[in-house]
Coordinates of C-alpha atoms and ligand atoms in Angstrom, one line a residue:
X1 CA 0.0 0.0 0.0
X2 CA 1.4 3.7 -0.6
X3 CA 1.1 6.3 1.8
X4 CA -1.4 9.1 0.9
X5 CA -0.2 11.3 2.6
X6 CA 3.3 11.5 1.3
X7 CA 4.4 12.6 -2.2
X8 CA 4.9 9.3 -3.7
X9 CA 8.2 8.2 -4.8
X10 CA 9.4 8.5 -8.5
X11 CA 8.6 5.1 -10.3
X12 CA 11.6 2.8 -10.9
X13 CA 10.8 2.8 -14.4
X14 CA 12.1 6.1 -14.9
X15 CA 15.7 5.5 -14.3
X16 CA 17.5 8.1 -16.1
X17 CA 18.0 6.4 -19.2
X18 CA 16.0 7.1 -22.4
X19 CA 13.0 4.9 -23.0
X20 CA 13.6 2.8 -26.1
X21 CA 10.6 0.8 -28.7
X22 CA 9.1 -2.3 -27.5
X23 CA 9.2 -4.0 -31.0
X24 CA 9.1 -8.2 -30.9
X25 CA 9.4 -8.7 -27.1
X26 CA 12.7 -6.5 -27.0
X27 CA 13.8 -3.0 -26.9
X28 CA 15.7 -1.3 -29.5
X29 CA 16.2 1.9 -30.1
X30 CA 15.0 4.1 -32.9
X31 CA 16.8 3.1 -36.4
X32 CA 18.0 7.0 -36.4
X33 CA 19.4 6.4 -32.8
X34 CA 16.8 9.7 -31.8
X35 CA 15.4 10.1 -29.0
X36 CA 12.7 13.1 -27.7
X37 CA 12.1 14.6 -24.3
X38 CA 9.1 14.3 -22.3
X39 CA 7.9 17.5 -20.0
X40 CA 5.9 17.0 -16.7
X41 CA 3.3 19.6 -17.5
X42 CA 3.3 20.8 -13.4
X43 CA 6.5 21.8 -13.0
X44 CA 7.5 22.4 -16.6
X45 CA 10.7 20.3 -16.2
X46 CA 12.3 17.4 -18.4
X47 CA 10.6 14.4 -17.1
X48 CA 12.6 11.1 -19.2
X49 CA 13.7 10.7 -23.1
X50 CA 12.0 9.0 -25.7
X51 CA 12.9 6.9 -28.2
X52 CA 12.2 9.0 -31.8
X53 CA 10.1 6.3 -33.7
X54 CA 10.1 6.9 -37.1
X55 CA 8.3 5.0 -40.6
X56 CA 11.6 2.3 -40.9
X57 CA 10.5 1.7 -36.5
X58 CA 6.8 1.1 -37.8
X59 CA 8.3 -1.0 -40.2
X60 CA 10.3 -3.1 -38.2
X61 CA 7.5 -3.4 -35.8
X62 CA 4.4 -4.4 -38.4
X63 CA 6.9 -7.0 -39.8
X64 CA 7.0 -8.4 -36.5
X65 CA 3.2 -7.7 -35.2
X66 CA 2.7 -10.1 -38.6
X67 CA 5.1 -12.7 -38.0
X68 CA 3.4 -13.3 -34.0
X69 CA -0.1 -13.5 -36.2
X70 CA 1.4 -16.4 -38.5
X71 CA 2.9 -18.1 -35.6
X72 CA 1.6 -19.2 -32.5
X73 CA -0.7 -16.6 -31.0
X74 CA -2.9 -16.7 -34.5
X75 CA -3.2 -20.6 -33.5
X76 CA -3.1 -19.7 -29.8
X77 CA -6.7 -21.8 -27.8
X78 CA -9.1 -18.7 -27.2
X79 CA -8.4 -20.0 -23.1
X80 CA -5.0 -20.1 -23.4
X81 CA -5.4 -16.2 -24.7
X82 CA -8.2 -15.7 -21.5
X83 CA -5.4 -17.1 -19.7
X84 CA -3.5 -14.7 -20.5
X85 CA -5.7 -11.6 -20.5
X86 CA -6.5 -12.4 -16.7
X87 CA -2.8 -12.7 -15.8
X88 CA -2.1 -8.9 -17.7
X89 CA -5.4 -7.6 -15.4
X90 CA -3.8 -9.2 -12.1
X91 CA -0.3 -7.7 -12.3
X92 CA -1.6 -4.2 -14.0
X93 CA -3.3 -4.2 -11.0
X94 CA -0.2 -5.2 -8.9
X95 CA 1.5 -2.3 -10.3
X96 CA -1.3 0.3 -10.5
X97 CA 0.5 2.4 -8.3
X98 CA 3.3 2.7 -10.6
X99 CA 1.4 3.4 -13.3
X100 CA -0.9 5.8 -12.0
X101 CA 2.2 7.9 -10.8
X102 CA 3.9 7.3 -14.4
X103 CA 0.2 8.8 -15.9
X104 CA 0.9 11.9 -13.3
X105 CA 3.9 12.6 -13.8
X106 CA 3.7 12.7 -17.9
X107 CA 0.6 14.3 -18.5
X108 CA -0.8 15.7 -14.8
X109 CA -3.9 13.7 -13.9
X110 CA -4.8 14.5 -10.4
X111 CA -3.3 11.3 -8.4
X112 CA -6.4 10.2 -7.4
X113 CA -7.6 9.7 -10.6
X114 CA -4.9 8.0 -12.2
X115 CA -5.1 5.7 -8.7
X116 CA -8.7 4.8 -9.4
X117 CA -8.4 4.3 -12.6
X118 CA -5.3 1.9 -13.1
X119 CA -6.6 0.3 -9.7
X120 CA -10.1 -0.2 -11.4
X121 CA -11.1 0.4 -14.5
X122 CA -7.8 -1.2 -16.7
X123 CA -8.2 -4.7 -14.6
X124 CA -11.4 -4.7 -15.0
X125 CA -12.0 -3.9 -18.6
X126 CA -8.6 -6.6 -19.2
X127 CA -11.2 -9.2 -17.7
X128 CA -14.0 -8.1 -19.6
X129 CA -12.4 -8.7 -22.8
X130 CA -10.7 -12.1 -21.1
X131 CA -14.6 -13.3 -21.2
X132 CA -15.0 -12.0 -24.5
X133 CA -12.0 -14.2 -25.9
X134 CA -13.6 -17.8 -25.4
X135 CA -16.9 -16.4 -26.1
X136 CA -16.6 -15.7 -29.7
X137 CA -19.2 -17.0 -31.8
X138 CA -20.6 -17.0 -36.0
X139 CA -24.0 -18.2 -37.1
X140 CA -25.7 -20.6 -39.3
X141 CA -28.1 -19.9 -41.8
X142 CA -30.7 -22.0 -43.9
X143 CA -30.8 -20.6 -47.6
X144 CA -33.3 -21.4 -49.5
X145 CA -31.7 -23.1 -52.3
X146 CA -32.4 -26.6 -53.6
X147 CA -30.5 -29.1 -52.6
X148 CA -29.1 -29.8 -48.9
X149 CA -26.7 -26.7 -48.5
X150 CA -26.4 -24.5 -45.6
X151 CA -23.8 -22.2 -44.3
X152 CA -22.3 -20.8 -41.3
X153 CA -20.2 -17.8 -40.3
X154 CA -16.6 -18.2 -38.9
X155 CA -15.4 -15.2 -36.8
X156 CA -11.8 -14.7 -36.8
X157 CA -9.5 -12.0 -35.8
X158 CA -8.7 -9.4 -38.4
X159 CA -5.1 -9.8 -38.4
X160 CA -2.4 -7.0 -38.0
X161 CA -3.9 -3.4 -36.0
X162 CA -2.5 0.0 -35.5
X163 CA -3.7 1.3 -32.8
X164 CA -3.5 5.4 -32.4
X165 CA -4.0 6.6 -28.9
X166 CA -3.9 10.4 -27.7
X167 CA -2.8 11.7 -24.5
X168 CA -5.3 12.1 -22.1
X169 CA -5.3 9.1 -20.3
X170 CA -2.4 7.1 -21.6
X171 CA -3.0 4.1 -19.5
X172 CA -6.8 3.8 -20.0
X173 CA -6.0 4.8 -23.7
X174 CA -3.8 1.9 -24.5
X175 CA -6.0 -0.6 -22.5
X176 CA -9.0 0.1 -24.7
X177 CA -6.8 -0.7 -27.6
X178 CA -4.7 -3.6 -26.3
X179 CA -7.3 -5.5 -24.3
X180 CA -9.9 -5.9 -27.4
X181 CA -7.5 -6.6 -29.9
X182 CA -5.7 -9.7 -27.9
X183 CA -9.4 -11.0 -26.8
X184 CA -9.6 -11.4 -30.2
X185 CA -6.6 -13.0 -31.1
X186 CA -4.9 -9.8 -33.5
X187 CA -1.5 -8.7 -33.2
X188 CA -1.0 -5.0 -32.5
X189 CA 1.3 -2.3 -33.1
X190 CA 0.5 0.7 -30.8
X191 CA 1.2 4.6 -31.7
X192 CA 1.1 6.0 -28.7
X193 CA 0.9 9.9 -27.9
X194 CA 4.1 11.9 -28.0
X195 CA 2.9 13.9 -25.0
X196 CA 2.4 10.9 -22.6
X197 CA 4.2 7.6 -24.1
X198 CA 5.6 6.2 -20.5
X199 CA 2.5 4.0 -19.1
X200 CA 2.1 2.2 -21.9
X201 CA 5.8 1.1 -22.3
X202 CA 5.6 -0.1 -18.7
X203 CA 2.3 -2.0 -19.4
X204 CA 4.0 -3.5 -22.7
X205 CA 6.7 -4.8 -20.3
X206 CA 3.9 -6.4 -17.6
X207 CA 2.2 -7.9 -20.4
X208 CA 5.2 -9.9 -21.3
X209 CA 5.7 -11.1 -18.0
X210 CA 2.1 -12.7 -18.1
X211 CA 3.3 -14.8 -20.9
X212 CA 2.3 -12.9 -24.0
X213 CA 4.6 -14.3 -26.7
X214 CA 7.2 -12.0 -28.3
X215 CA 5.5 -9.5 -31.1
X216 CA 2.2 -9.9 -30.1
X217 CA 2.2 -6.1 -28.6
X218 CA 4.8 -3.6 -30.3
X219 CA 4.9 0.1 -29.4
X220 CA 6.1 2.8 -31.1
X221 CA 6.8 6.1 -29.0
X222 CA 7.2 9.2 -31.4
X223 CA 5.0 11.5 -33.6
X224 CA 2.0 11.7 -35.2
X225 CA 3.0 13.3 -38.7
X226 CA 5.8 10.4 -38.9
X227 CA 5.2 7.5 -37.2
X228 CA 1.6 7.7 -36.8
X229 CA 1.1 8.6 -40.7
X230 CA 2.7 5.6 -41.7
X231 CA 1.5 3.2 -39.4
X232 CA -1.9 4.6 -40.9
X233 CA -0.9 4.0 -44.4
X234 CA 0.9 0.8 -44.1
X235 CA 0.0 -2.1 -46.4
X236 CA 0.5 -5.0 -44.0
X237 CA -1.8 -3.4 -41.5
X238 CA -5.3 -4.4 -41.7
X239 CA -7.1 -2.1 -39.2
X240 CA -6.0 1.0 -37.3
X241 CA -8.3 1.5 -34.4
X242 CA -7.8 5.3 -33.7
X243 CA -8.8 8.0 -30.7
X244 CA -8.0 11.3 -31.2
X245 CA -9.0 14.4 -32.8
X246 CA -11.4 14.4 -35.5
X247 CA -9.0 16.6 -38.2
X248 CA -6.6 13.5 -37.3
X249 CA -9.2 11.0 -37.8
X250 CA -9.7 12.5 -41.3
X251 CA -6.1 12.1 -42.1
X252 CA -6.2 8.7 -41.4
X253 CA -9.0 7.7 -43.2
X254 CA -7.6 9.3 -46.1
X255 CA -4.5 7.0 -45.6
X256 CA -6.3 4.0 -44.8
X257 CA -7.4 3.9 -48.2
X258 CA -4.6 2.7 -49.6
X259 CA -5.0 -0.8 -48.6
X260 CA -9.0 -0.4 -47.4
X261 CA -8.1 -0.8 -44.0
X262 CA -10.7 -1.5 -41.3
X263 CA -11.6 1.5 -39.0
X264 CA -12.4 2.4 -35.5
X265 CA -12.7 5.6 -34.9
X266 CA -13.0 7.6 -31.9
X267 CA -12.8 11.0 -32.3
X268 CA -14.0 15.0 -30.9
X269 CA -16.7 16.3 -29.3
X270 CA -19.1 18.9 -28.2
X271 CA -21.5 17.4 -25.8
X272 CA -24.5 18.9 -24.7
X273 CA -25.5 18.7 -21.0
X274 CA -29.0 19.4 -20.8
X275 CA -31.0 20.1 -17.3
X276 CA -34.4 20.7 -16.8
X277 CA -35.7 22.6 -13.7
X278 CA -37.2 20.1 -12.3
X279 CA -33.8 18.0 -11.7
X280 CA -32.5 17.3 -9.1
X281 CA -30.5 20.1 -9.0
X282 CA -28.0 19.1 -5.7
X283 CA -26.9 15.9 -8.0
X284 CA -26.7 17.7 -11.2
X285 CA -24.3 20.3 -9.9
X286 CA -21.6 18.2 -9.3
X287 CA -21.7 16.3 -12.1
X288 CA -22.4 18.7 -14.8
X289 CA -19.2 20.4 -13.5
X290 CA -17.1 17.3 -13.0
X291 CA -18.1 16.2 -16.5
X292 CA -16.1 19.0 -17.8
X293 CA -13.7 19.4 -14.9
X294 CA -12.4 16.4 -14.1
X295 CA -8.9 15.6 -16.1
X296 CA -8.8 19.2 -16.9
X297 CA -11.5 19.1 -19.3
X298 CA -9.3 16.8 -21.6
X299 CA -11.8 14.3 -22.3
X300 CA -13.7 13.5 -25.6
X301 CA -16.8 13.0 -23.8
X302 CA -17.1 16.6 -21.9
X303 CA -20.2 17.7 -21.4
X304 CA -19.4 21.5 -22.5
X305 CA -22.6 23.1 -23.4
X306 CA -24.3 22.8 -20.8
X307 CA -27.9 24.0 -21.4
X308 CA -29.9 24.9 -18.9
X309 CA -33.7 25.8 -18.4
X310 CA -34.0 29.7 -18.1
X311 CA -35.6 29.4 -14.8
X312 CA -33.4 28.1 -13.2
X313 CA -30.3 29.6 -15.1
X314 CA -28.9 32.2 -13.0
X315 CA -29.5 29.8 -9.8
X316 CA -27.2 26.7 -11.8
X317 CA -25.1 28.2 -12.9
X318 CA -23.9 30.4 -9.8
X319 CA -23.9 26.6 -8.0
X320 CA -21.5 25.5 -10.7
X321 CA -19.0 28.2 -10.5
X322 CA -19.1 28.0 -7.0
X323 CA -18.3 24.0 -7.3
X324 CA -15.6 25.1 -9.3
X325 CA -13.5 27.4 -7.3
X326 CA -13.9 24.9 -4.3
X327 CA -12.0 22.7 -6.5
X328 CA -8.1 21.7 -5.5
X329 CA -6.1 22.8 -8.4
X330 CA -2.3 22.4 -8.0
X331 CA 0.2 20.2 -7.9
X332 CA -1.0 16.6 -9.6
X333 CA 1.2 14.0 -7.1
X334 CA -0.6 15.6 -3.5
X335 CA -3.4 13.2 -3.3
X336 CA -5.7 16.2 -2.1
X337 CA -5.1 17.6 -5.6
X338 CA -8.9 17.7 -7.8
X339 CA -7.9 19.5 -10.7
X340 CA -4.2 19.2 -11.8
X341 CA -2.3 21.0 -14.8
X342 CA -3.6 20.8 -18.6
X343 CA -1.0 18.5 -20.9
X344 CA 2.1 21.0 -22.5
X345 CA 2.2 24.4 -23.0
X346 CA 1.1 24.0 -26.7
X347 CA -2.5 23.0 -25.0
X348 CA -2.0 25.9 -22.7
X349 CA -1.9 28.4 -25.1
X350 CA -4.5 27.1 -27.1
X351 CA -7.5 26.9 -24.2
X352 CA -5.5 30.8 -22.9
X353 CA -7.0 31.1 -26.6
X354 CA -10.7 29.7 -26.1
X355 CA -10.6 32.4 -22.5
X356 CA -9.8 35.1 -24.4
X357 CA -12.2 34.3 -27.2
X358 CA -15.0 33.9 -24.5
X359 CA -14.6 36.9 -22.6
X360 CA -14.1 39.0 -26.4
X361 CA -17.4 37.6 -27.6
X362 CA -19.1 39.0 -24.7
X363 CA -19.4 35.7 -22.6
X364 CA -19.0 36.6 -18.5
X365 CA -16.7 34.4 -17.0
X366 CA -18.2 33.2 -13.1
X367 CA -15.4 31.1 -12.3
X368 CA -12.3 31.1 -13.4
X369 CA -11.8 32.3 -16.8
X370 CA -7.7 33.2 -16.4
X371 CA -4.8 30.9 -16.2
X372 CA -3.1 30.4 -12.6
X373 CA 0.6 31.7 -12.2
X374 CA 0.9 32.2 -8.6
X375 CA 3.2 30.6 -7.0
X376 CA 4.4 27.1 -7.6
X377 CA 1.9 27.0 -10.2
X378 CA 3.9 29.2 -12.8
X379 CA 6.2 26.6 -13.9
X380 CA 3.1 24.6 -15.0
X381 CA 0.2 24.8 -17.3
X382 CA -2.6 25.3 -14.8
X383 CA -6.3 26.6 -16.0
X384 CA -9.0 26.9 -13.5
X385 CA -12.1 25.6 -13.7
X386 CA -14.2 28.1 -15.9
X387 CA -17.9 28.6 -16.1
X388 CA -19.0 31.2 -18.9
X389 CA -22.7 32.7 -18.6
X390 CA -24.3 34.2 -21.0
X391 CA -23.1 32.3 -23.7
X392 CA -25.4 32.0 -27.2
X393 CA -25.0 29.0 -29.6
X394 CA -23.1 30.6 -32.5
X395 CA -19.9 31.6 -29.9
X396 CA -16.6 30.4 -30.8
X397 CA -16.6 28.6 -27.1
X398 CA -20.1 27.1 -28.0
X399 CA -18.9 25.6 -31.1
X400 CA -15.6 24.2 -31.0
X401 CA -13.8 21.5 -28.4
X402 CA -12.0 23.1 -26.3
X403 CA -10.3 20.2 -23.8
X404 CA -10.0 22.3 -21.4
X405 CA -11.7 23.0 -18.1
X406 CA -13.9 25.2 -19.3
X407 CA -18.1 25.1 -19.6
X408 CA -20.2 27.2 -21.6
X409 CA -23.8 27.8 -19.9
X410 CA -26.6 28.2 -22.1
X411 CA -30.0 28.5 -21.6
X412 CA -33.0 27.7 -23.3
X413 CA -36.8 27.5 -22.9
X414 CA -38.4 24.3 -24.4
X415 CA -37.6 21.0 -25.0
X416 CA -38.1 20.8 -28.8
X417 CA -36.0 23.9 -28.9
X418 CA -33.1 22.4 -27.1
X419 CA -33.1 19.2 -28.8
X420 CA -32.6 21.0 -31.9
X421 CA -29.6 23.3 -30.4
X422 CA -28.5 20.1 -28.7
X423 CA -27.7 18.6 -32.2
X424 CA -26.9 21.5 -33.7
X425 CA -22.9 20.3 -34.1
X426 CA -21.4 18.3 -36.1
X427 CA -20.2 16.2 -33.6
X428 CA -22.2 13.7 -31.7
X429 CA -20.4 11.7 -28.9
X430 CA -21.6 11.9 -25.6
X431 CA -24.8 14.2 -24.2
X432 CA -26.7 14.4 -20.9
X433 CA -30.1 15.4 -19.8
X434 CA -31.3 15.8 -15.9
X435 CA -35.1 15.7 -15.1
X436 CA -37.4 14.0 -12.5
X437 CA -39.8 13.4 -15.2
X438 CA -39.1 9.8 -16.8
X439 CA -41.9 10.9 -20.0
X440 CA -39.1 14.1 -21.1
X441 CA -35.8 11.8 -20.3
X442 CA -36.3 9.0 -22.5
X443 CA -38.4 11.4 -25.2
X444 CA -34.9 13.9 -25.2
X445 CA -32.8 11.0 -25.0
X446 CA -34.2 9.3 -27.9
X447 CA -33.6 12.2 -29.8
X448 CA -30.1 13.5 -29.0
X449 CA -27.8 12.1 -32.1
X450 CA -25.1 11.0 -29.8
X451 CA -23.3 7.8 -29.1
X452 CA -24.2 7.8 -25.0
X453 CA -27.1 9.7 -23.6
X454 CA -26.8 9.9 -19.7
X455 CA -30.0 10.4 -18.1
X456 CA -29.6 11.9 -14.2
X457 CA -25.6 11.1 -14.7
X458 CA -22.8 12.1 -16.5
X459 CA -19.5 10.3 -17.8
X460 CA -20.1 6.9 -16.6
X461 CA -18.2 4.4 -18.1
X462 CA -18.2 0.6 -17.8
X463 CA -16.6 -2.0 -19.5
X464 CA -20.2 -3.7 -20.1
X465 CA -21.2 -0.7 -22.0
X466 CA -20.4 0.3 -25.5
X467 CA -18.8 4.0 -26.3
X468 CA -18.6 5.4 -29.7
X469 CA -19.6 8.2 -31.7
X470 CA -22.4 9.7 -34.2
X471 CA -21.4 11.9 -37.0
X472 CA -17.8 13.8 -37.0
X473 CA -17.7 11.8 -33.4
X474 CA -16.4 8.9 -35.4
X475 CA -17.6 5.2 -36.5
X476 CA -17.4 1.7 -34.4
X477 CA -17.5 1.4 -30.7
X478 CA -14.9 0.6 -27.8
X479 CA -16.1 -0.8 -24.5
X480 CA -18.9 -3.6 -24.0
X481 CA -19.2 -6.7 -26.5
X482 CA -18.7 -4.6 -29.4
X483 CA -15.3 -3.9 -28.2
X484 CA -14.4 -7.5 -29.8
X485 CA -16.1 -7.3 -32.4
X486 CA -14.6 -4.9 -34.5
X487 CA -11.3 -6.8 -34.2
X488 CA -13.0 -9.6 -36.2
X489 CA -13.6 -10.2 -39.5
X490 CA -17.0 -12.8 -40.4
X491 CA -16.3 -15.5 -43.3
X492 CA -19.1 -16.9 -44.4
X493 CA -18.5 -21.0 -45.1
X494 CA -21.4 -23.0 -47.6
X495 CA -21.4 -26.4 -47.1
X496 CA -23.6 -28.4 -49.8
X497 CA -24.2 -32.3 -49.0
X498 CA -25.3 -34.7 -51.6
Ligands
ADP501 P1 -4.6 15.7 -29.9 O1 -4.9 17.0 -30.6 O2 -5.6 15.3 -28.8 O3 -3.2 15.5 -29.5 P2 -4.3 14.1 -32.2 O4 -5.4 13.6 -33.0 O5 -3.4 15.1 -32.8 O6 -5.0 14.6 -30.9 O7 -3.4 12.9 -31.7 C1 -3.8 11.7 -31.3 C2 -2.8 10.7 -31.8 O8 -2.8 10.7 -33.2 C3 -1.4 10.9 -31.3 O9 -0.8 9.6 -31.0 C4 -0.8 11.5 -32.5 O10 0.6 11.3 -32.5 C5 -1.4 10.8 -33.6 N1 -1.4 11.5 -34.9 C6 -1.3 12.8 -35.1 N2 -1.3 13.1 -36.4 C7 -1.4 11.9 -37.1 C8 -1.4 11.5 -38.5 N3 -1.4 12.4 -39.4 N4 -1.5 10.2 -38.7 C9 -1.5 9.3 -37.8 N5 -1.5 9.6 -36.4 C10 -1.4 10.9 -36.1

């Protein structure tokens, strides 16, 4: 057990020397010998080197991602893969602590997330897909030809993936990618974000030491333009299985097309929170601001617009500022820390961009609303939780994702009207709506085009429960039985007896 009281001490894995590429079971370094620097985004200070993976790494790595599917893991018993899957979920969990403080110290989740989720949710959604792996199953089918012939559907793993994976929660990222893709016996080579490439290398290593054979799991550290472009356009892949942004997701289904590749595709958002005056307004206030708050506002799935019924408009959103500036924000290792630092100074600048564009176009900030640079928090790339009022549909902060800790309140008057500004984006991932009347939750919830409605909740996720988007959200789901499935292909046999 670690003491939470103490500032935890800095993981073993980061021993001074540069991380290299997990490629076949071993590490190498980049072909070009280059490596990159990592930044802890509290403190502003070099954190660890990075191998420079580069197209000839991806390479190297594909070739070897195909050579574990042609050898014994493509031929591997779907137990002996459970088998497997269950031993990765035991000792991730063993080692959650390390991770979570490797997730911390790269990209500045609060502690007690990155505790709670590498103590919970990775195991558990490792196990999930270790059920998944002996419970794979085709059809059969009568046609109605003449003659005794029938057919039946064979499922079987797609082959070679990329998988893509941003930054926001590296470990959590990489488990949604890794997890699915073994469950259903694949081979994977896995991109993962320049910003935050540490947790997975350590979880690459674990793997192996629950008996994954060599080449089964590759991972390429380096950039998105390079490495990530090629693995994207490489013709031995058969599938990249992508999260990120959507301008990214374009690029790589333009790149895809080279060899048709399969596609999963998780991508932006601008989700609409939507509460009714007669919620239950002392649960909706701290969800609706935790839905944008926690992880600095850097998740897909942040419910930004939050729209709120005009009667009870000034009184919300004067409860969610004030959640907000009760919030912890500082330094991401004290485990009494709520709302740590956003990613790199790049991401900085840009949400210092979406404040300035708010307050401009006449938006009134009632929490928050300026960066933080007292103190300790100088060094780092702190933004306080923000809560703009007065905020009308066609605002910059309205319209585009932000992922940052930032909420614009709207408000509104009827529920055909809001519906129709609720999917009045082109994105369509995630969307809420609080009310005590069951009639107008599941009437609003039917028609929000969004992957996930939450009724009375917001940002729940479960392994049992698909996730996925509508429109420039993306295509194809990750979490719940679907996860599986699009990692297999389905081959129809017809048999005809005489
Ligand atoms: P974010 O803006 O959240 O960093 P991105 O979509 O840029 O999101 O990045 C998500 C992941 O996609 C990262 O691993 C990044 O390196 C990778 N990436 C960025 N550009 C490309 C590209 N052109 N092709 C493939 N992968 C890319």
């Amino acid at each position: 057990m670690h003491d939470r009281s103490a500032t935890p001490a800095r993981p073993a894995f980061l021993d001074g020397k540069a991380k290299k590429l997990f490629i076949g079971g071993k590490w190498v370094e980049a072909q070009s010998g280059k490596t990159f620097g990592s930044v802890n985004p509290a403190t502003g200070a070099a954190l660890d080197e990075v191998a420079l993976g580069d197209a000839v790494d991806v390479d190297l790595a594909v070739a070897a991602a195909r050579r574990a599917f042609e050898g014994p893991w493509g031929s591997m018993r779907p137990v002996e893969r459970q088998k497997i899957l269950l031993r990765i979920a035991d000792l991730l969990e063993a080692h959650a602590e390390e991770i979570a403080l490797l997730d911390t110290l790269d990209m500045g989740a609060p502690v007690v997330i990155s505790r709670y989720l590498a103590s919970n949710v990775i195991g558990d959604t490792f196990r999930f897909c270790a059920g998944q792996a002996v419970a794979i199953q085709g059809e059969t089918m009568t046609p109605s030809l003449p003659g005794d012939v029938f057919a039946y559907t064979r499922k079987e793993p797609i082959g070679v993936v990329g998988g893509i994976v941003p930054w926001n929660g590296p470990a959590f990222n990489a488990t949604w990618k890794i997890a699915p893709a073994l469950a259903a016996g694949c081979t994977l080579v896995l991109k993962v974000a320049e910003q935050a490439s540490l947790s997975p290398l350590r979880m690459a290593q674990l793997c192996m030491e629950a008996g994954l054979p060599e080449g089964v799991l590759n991972i390429i550290t380096g950039f998105g333009e390079t490495a990530g472009a090629r693995l994207a356009a490489h013709p031995d892949v058969d599938k990249i299985s992508f999260t990120g942004s959507t301008e990214t997701g374009q690029h790589i289904i333009r790149a895809s097309a080279g060899n048709i590749k399969k596609l999963t595709l998780e991508l932006g958002g601008k989700s609409p929170d939507i509460v009714f005056a007669d919620a239950d307004l002392d649960r909706a206030v701290p969800a609706a601001a935790m839905g944008v708050f926690g992880n600095s506002g850097q998740a897909c799935l942040a419910g930004s617009r939050l729209f709120v019924e005009r009667g009870i408009y000034e009184e919300f959103t004067q409860r969610v500022a004030e959640f907000g500036k009760s919030l912890t924000v500082g330094d991401p290792l004290d485990a009494g820390t709520q709302i740590g630092p956003v990613v790199s100074k790049e991401q900085l600048d840009r949400i210092n961009g979406y404040l300035a564009a708010g307050a401009s176009e006449g938006a009134v900030a009632l929490a928050g609303g300026v960066q933080l640079t007292d103190g300790k928090l100088a060094d780092g790339y702190f933004i306080p939780p923000t809560v703009f009022a007065n905020v009308h549909d066609d605002m910059t902060i309205a319209r585009e994702e932000i992922f940052g800790p930032v909420i614009s309140a709207i408000p509104f008057d009827e529920v055909d009207d809001v519906i129709q500004r609720a999917n009045d984006t082109p994105y369509g991932l995630a969307s809420g709506v609080w009310t005590n009347d069951i009639n107008k939750a599941h009437k609003v919830s039917s028609r929000l085009r969004a992957g996930t409605v939450w009724i009375n909740a917001y940002s729940l996720m479960d392994p049992a429960v698909p996730f996925g988007g509508y429109k420039m959200s993306g295509y194809g789901k990750e979490s719940g039985t679907h996860q599986v499935q699009e990692y297999l292909n389905s081959k129809a046999v017809w048999v005809q007896t005489n």
